[in-house]
Coordinates of C-alpha atoms and ligand atoms in Angstrom, one line a residue:
M1 CA 75.0 197.8 216.5
T2 CA 76.6 201.1 217.3
K3 CA 76.9 202.7 213.9
V4 CA 74.0 201.7 211.7
E5 CA 73.6 203.4 208.4
I6 CA 69.8 204.1 208.1
M7 CA 68.1 203.3 204.8
D8 CA 64.8 202.4 203.3
V9 CA 64.0 198.6 203.3
P10 CA 61.3 197.1 201.2
L11 CA 59.3 194.1 202.4
L12 CA 60.1 192.4 199.1
D13 CA 62.0 193.4 196.0
L14 CA 61.4 190.9 193.1
K15 CA 63.4 193.0 190.7
L16 CA 66.6 191.8 192.4
Q17 CA 65.7 188.2 191.8
Y18 CA 64.8 188.9 188.2
A19 CA 67.9 190.8 187.2
P20 CA 70.4 187.9 187.0
L21 CA 67.7 185.7 185.3
R22 CA 66.5 188.3 182.9
A23 CA 68.2 187.0 179.7
E24 CA 67.3 183.4 180.4
I25 CA 63.7 184.1 181.2
Q26 CA 63.2 186.4 178.2
K27 CA 64.7 183.8 175.9
R28 CA 62.2 181.2 177.3
I29 CA 59.2 183.5 177.0
A30 CA 60.2 184.3 173.4
A31 CA 60.3 180.5 172.7
I32 CA 56.7 180.2 173.9
C33 CA 55.7 183.2 171.8
D34 CA 57.3 181.5 168.8
S35 CA 55.6 178.2 169.5
Q36 CA 52.2 179.9 169.9
I37 CA 51.2 177.1 172.4
F38 CA 50.0 178.9 175.5
C39 CA 47.7 176.6 177.5
L40 CA 49.1 173.4 179.1
G41 CA 51.4 171.7 176.6
T42 CA 54.9 170.3 176.9
K43 CA 56.4 173.0 179.2
V44 CA 53.6 172.4 181.7
V45 CA 54.1 168.6 181.5
E46 CA 57.9 169.1 182.0
L47 CA 57.4 171.4 185.0
E48 CA 54.9 169.0 186.5
Q49 CA 57.5 166.2 186.4
E50 CA 60.2 168.5 187.9
L51 CA 58.0 169.7 190.7
A52 CA 56.7 166.2 191.5
D53 CA 60.4 165.1 191.8
Y54 CA 61.3 168.2 193.9
C55 CA 58.4 167.7 196.3
G56 CA 58.5 163.9 196.4
A57 CA 54.9 163.7 195.2
A58 CA 53.5 160.9 193.0
F59 CA 51.5 163.2 190.8
A60 CA 51.6 166.9 190.1
F61 CA 49.2 169.0 188.0
G62 CA 49.7 172.6 186.9
A63 CA 46.8 174.9 187.6
S64 CA 45.8 178.5 187.1
S65 CA 46.5 179.4 190.8
G66 CA 46.9 177.9 194.2
T67 CA 43.3 178.6 194.9
D68 CA 42.2 176.8 191.7
A69 CA 44.5 173.8 192.5
Q70 CA 42.7 173.5 195.9
L71 CA 39.3 173.9 194.3
V72 CA 40.0 171.2 191.7
L73 CA 41.4 168.8 194.3
M74 CA 38.2 169.2 196.4
M75 CA 36.0 168.8 193.3
A76 CA 37.9 165.6 192.5
L77 CA 37.1 164.3 196.0
G78 CA 33.5 165.1 195.5
I79 CA 33.3 167.5 198.4
G80 CA 30.1 169.5 198.4
P81 CA 26.8 170.2 200.2
G82 CA 26.4 168.1 203.4
D83 CA 30.1 167.8 203.9
A84 CA 32.4 169.6 206.3
V85 CA 36.2 170.2 206.2
I86 CA 38.4 171.1 209.1
T87 CA 41.0 173.8 208.7
T88 CA 42.6 176.8 210.5
P89 CA 41.0 180.2 210.9
Y90 CA 44.5 181.8 210.7
T91 CA 45.4 181.5 207.0
F92 CA 44.9 183.2 203.7
F93 CA 41.2 183.4 202.8
S94 CA 41.2 180.9 200.0
T95 CA 41.9 177.9 202.2
A96 CA 38.4 178.2 203.7
G97 CA 36.9 180.1 200.7
C98 CA 37.3 177.0 198.5
I99 CA 35.5 174.8 201.0
A100 CA 32.6 177.2 201.1
R101 CA 32.4 177.7 197.4
L102 CA 31.7 174.0 196.9
G103 CA 28.8 174.2 199.3
A104 CA 30.7 172.4 202.1
I105 CA 31.1 173.9 205.6
P106 CA 34.5 175.0 206.9
I107 CA 35.0 173.9 210.5
F108 CA 37.7 175.9 212.2
A109 CA 40.0 174.6 215.0
D110 CA 42.4 176.9 216.8
I111 CA 46.2 177.2 216.1
D112 CA 49.3 176.5 218.1
P113 CA 50.4 179.9 219.2
A114 CA 54.1 179.0 218.8
T115 CA 53.9 178.1 215.1
Y116 CA 50.6 179.7 214.1
N117 CA 49.7 176.3 212.5
L118 CA 46.5 174.3 213.0
D119 CA 46.8 172.5 216.3
P120 CA 46.2 168.8 216.0
V121 CA 45.2 168.6 219.6
K122 CA 42.3 171.0 218.9
V123 CA 41.3 169.0 215.8
R124 CA 41.2 165.7 217.8
E125 CA 39.2 167.4 220.5
Y126 CA 36.6 168.5 217.9
L127 CA 36.4 165.0 216.4
E128 CA 36.2 163.3 219.8
E129 CA 33.7 165.8 221.4
K130 CA 31.5 167.0 218.6
C131 CA 31.4 164.1 216.1
H132 CA 30.4 160.4 216.1
R133 CA 30.9 157.5 213.8
S134 CA 27.8 156.6 211.8
S135 CA 26.8 153.1 210.9
D136 CA 28.4 153.4 207.5
G137 CA 31.7 154.4 209.1
S138 CA 31.6 158.0 208.2
I139 CA 32.3 160.7 210.8
V140 CA 29.3 163.0 211.3
N141 CA 29.2 166.2 213.4
E142 CA 26.4 167.5 215.6
D143 CA 24.8 169.2 212.6
G144 CA 24.7 166.0 210.7
L145 CA 27.5 167.1 208.3
V146 CA 29.9 164.4 207.1
L147 CA 33.5 165.2 207.9
R148 CA 35.6 164.6 204.7
A149 CA 39.0 166.2 205.0
I150 CA 41.4 168.2 207.2
I151 CA 43.5 171.0 205.6
P152 CA 46.6 171.8 207.7
V153 CA 48.3 174.9 206.3
H154 CA 52.1 175.0 206.5
L155 CA 52.0 178.7 207.3
F156 CA 54.9 181.1 206.6
G157 CA 57.0 178.2 205.5
C158 CA 57.0 175.9 208.5
C159 CA 55.3 172.5 208.3
A160 CA 52.3 171.7 210.5
E161 CA 52.5 168.7 212.8
M162 CA 52.0 166.1 210.0
N163 CA 52.7 163.1 212.2
A164 CA 49.7 163.9 214.3
F165 CA 47.5 164.8 211.3
R166 CA 48.5 161.6 209.4
A167 CA 47.5 159.6 212.5
I168 CA 44.2 161.4 212.8
G169 CA 43.5 160.9 209.1
A170 CA 44.2 157.2 209.4
E171 CA 42.1 156.8 212.6
Y172 CA 39.1 158.7 211.3
G173 CA 39.3 157.9 207.6
L174 CA 39.7 161.6 206.7
H175 CA 41.6 162.9 203.7
I176 CA 44.6 165.0 204.7
M177 CA 45.1 167.9 202.2
E178 CA 48.2 170.0 202.8
D179 CA 48.1 173.7 202.0
S180 CA 51.7 174.1 200.7
A181 CA 51.1 177.5 199.2
Q182 CA 53.8 179.1 201.4
S183 CA 56.0 176.1 202.0
I184 CA 57.5 174.7 198.8
G185 CA 60.6 172.6 199.8
A186 CA 59.9 172.8 203.5
E187 CA 60.8 169.6 205.3
Y188 CA 59.5 167.8 208.4
G189 CA 60.7 164.9 210.4
L190 CA 58.3 162.0 209.9
S191 CA 57.9 159.4 212.7
D192 CA 59.5 156.7 210.5
G193 CA 62.7 158.8 210.7
S194 CA 62.5 160.1 207.1
A195 CA 62.4 163.7 205.9
G196 CA 58.9 164.5 204.5
R197 CA 58.6 167.3 202.1
S198 CA 55.7 169.7 201.9
G199 CA 53.2 168.4 199.4
S200 CA 54.1 164.7 199.8
M201 CA 53.1 164.0 203.4
G202 CA 49.4 164.2 203.2
D203 CA 47.0 162.5 200.7
S204 CA 47.1 165.6 198.5
S205 CA 48.4 169.1 198.5
Y206 CA 48.3 172.4 196.6
F207 CA 51.0 175.0 195.9
S208 CA 50.8 178.6 194.9
F209 CA 53.2 180.3 192.5
Y210 CA 51.8 183.8 193.1
P211 CA 54.7 186.2 192.6
T212 CA 55.4 186.7 196.4
K213 CA 55.7 183.0 197.2
N214 CA 59.2 181.5 197.4
L215 CA 58.8 180.1 193.8
G216 CA 56.9 182.9 192.0
A217 CA 55.5 183.0 188.5
F218 CA 55.0 186.0 186.3
G219 CA 51.3 186.2 187.3
D220 CA 49.0 183.6 188.8
A221 CA 49.9 179.9 188.7
G222 CA 49.5 176.9 191.1
M223 CA 49.8 173.1 191.3
A224 CA 48.0 170.2 192.8
T225 CA 49.8 167.1 194.0
C226 CA 48.3 163.7 195.2
R227 CA 49.3 160.1 195.8
D228 CA 46.3 158.2 194.5
D229 CA 46.1 157.6 190.8
G230 CA 42.3 157.6 190.7
L231 CA 42.3 161.0 192.3
A232 CA 45.1 162.1 189.9
T233 CA 43.0 161.1 186.8
R234 CA 40.0 163.1 188.1
V235 CA 42.2 166.2 188.9
D236 CA 43.8 166.1 185.5
A237 CA 40.4 166.0 183.8
L238 CA 38.6 168.5 186.1
R239 CA 41.1 171.3 185.6
N240 CA 40.1 171.1 181.9
H241 CA 36.3 171.0 182.2
G242 CA 36.2 167.4 183.2
M243 CA 37.0 166.6 179.6
S244 CA 38.2 163.0 178.7
P245 CA 38.5 162.3 175.9
R246 CA 38.4 165.6 174.1
Y247 CA 34.9 167.1 174.1
Y248 CA 33.4 164.2 176.1
H249 CA 32.5 165.1 179.7
S250 CA 31.7 162.5 182.4
M251 CA 32.3 165.2 185.1
I252 CA 31.7 168.9 185.3
G253 CA 35.0 170.6 185.7
G254 CA 36.3 174.1 184.9
N255 CA 39.1 176.0 183.3
F256 CA 41.9 175.7 185.8
R257 CA 44.7 175.3 183.3
M258 CA 48.3 176.5 183.7
D259 CA 49.8 178.8 181.0
A260 CA 52.9 177.7 179.2
I261 CA 54.5 181.1 179.9
Q262 CA 54.1 180.6 183.6
A263 CA 55.5 177.0 183.3
T264 CA 58.6 178.1 181.5
V265 CA 59.3 180.9 184.0
L266 CA 58.9 178.5 186.9
Q267 CA 61.3 176.0 185.1
A268 CA 63.9 178.7 184.8
K269 CA 63.6 179.6 188.5
L270 CA 63.3 176.1 190.1
P271 CA 67.1 175.3 190.0
Y272 CA 67.6 178.4 192.3
L273 CA 64.9 177.6 194.8
D274 CA 67.0 175.8 197.3
D275 CA 69.6 178.6 197.3
W276 CA 66.9 181.2 197.8
S277 CA 65.4 179.2 200.7
A278 CA 68.8 178.9 202.3
A279 CA 69.4 182.6 201.9
R280 CA 66.0 183.3 203.6
F281 CA 67.1 181.0 206.4
E282 CA 70.4 182.8 206.8
N283 CA 68.5 186.1 207.0
A284 CA 66.4 184.6 209.8
E285 CA 69.5 183.6 211.7
R286 CA 71.0 187.1 211.3
Y287 CA 67.8 188.6 212.6
R288 CA 68.0 186.3 215.6
R289 CA 71.5 187.5 216.4
L290 CA 70.7 191.1 215.8
F291 CA 67.6 191.1 218.0
N292 CA 69.6 189.4 220.7
Q293 CA 72.4 191.9 220.5
A294 CA 69.9 194.7 220.6
D295 CA 68.3 193.2 223.7
L296 CA 64.9 193.2 222.2
L297 CA 63.7 189.7 223.1
Q298 CA 61.9 191.0 226.1
H299 CA 59.6 192.9 223.7
L300 CA 59.3 190.5 220.8
T301 CA 58.7 186.9 220.1
L302 CA 60.7 185.6 217.1
P303 CA 59.5 182.8 214.9
A304 CA 59.7 179.3 216.4
E305 CA 61.7 176.6 214.6
P306 CA 60.1 173.4 215.9
H307 CA 61.7 171.2 213.3
A308 CA 65.2 172.4 213.8
G309 CA 67.8 169.9 214.9
R310 CA 66.3 167.0 213.0
D311 CA 68.9 166.9 210.2
L312 CA 66.5 168.4 207.7
K313 CA 67.7 170.4 204.7
H314 CA 65.0 173.1 205.0
H315 CA 63.1 172.8 208.3
H316 CA 61.8 176.3 207.7
I317 CA 61.7 178.1 204.4
Y318 CA 60.7 181.5 205.7
N319 CA 58.2 182.6 203.1
Q320 CA 57.4 185.2 205.8
Y321 CA 59.4 186.2 208.9
I322 CA 56.9 186.8 211.6
I323 CA 57.5 188.6 214.9
R324 CA 55.0 189.1 217.5
T325 CA 54.4 191.9 220.1
N326 CA 51.4 193.3 221.9
Q327 CA 52.4 196.8 220.5
R328 CA 52.1 195.6 216.9
D329 CA 50.0 198.4 215.4
A330 CA 52.2 201.1 216.9
L331 CA 55.3 199.3 215.8
K332 CA 53.9 198.9 212.3
A333 CA 53.1 202.6 212.1
H334 CA 56.7 203.4 213.3
L335 CA 58.3 201.2 210.7
Q336 CA 56.1 202.4 207.9
A337 CA 56.8 206.0 208.8
N338 CA 60.5 205.2 208.4
N339 CA 60.1 203.4 205.1
I340 CA 60.6 199.9 206.5
G341 CA 58.3 197.5 204.7
C342 CA 56.2 195.3 206.9
E343 CA 52.8 193.7 206.7
I344 CA 50.1 192.0 208.8
Y345 CA 49.3 188.4 207.8
Y346 CA 46.4 188.3 208.7
P347 CA 44.6 191.0 210.5
L348 CA 41.2 189.2 211.0
S349 CA 40.7 185.5 211.6
L350 CA 38.5 183.8 209.1
H351 CA 35.8 182.9 211.6
Q352 CA 35.3 186.6 212.1
Q353 CA 35.0 187.5 208.4
E354 CA 31.7 189.0 207.4
C355 CA 31.2 186.5 204.6
F356 CA 31.4 183.6 207.1
A357 CA 28.9 185.1 209.5
Y358 CA 26.5 182.3 208.5
L359 CA 28.8 179.8 210.2
G360 CA 27.7 181.3 213.5
C361 CA 31.2 181.6 215.0
K362 CA 31.8 184.4 217.4
K363 CA 34.7 186.4 218.9
G364 CA 36.5 184.3 221.5
D365 CA 35.9 181.0 219.7
F366 CA 39.5 180.7 218.6
P367 CA 41.5 182.8 221.0
E368 CA 45.0 181.9 219.8
S369 CA 44.0 182.8 216.2
E370 CA 42.5 186.1 217.3
R371 CA 45.5 187.0 219.4
A372 CA 47.9 186.2 216.5
A373 CA 45.8 188.5 214.3
L374 CA 46.4 191.3 216.7
E375 CA 50.1 190.7 217.5
T376 CA 52.0 189.4 214.4
L377 CA 54.0 191.5 211.9
A378 CA 56.0 190.3 208.9
L379 CA 59.4 191.8 208.3
P380 CA 61.6 191.8 205.2
I381 CA 63.2 188.4 204.7
F382 CA 63.6 188.0 200.9
P383 CA 66.8 186.2 199.7
E384 CA 68.6 189.3 198.4
L385 CA 68.1 191.3 201.6
R386 CA 71.5 192.7 202.7
P387 CA 72.9 192.6 206.2
E388 CA 73.0 196.4 206.4
Q389 CA 69.3 196.5 205.6
Q390 CA 68.6 194.0 208.4
E391 CA 70.6 196.1 210.8
T392 CA 68.5 199.1 209.8
V393 CA 65.3 197.1 210.4
V394 CA 66.5 196.1 213.9
A395 CA 67.8 199.6 214.7
R396 CA 64.4 201.0 213.8
I397 CA 62.6 198.5 216.0
R398 CA 65.0 199.2 218.9
E399 CA 64.3 202.9 218.4
F400 CA 60.6 202.1 218.9
F401 CA 61.0 200.2 222.1
N402 CA 63.4 202.6 223.7
Ligands
LIG1 C1 48.8 182.3 198.5 C2 48.0 181.3 199.3 C3 47.0 180.6 198.7 C4 46.3 180.9 197.4 O1 47.2 180.8 196.3 P1 46.9 181.7 195.0 O2 47.9 181.2 194.0 O3 47.1 183.1 195.4 O4 45.5 181.4 194.6 C5 46.4 179.6 199.5 N1 46.7 179.4 200.8 C6 47.7 180.1 201.4 C7 48.1 179.8 202.8 C8 48.4 181.1 200.6 O5 49.4 181.8 201.2

């Protein structure tokens, strides 16, 4: 690390991913234009099959966004007023937003500070201490709300502790819905010895193809997966106004359809996804070496890899590379002043958001989530990132701490 050539480094540069795929993608988009079939259709059906195979899911349904995929899954489960759903306060807003939009109550439980994922120990504590089993077998909390589901988020591309969540789901009769928005292709060692893939380990899951996710569309798109065929039939109808057959509605759904243009772009990209995830992982390894060599580990915590060493293909897919330091804001300002892209995911826990004031949570309720919100910083990790750029990032960080 003696002679580092200093340069600007963006947090993400999607143009580099597009360049080699440009001709193929433009040809595919032109074919959609020629077909004039834009909403759902054969491209979406093909993509659904490819993604179900990729994720190991029984059913997959294209949707207009990850948020809409979550919403439609929850509608299909009949979640609404009088219900409660447990999730993490340290995630993108929509995870809890969808629960609230349906009139149900989000119940937060704190995160594991090593992985930033929902802590199953905290979830179990809540169920044991604040809930009871009613005479009909449902789990009811102290406000009389019926617990329906748990949504663990595989944040930043590392799977939450699904063995524990599956056990809790079975024991309490709760639906386990994985938030796979940041974790397509991420794997986890299941207790039966098999490798579970994000989106196939719970009862249902949703994915986002927002452009910054590992598999990004050219706009908004998402997908819902599930294992139960009754639920699948409802999701399929509800994403299209609950229509089945055409113009007959036994349920009230909405327009949560995927566009054919998004499907064809995602089909073009899917064959490269494993290589991109592997490149992200290699970049993470390089950061680890560089931070070590620069003697920075006394100042920084690097991402944990709790599922390493279990013979998994992708035990972390690094949608984001998150470091933590108690000097986060000053470090961020230093990096930005030197044109190094970085971002805070997320600066305020969901239980402290103004729109959720009605839930009655207060500062201090979820201390690990609150501490993470103050200390974490995302660094560039995209697949095309070059070693010299990573050296620059680490040199700038060393400059800050010295
Ligand atoms: C991106 C994201 C979503 C929402 O997906 P959209 O496609 O943007 O609607 C949900 N949860 C998490 C954790 C996300 O990162």
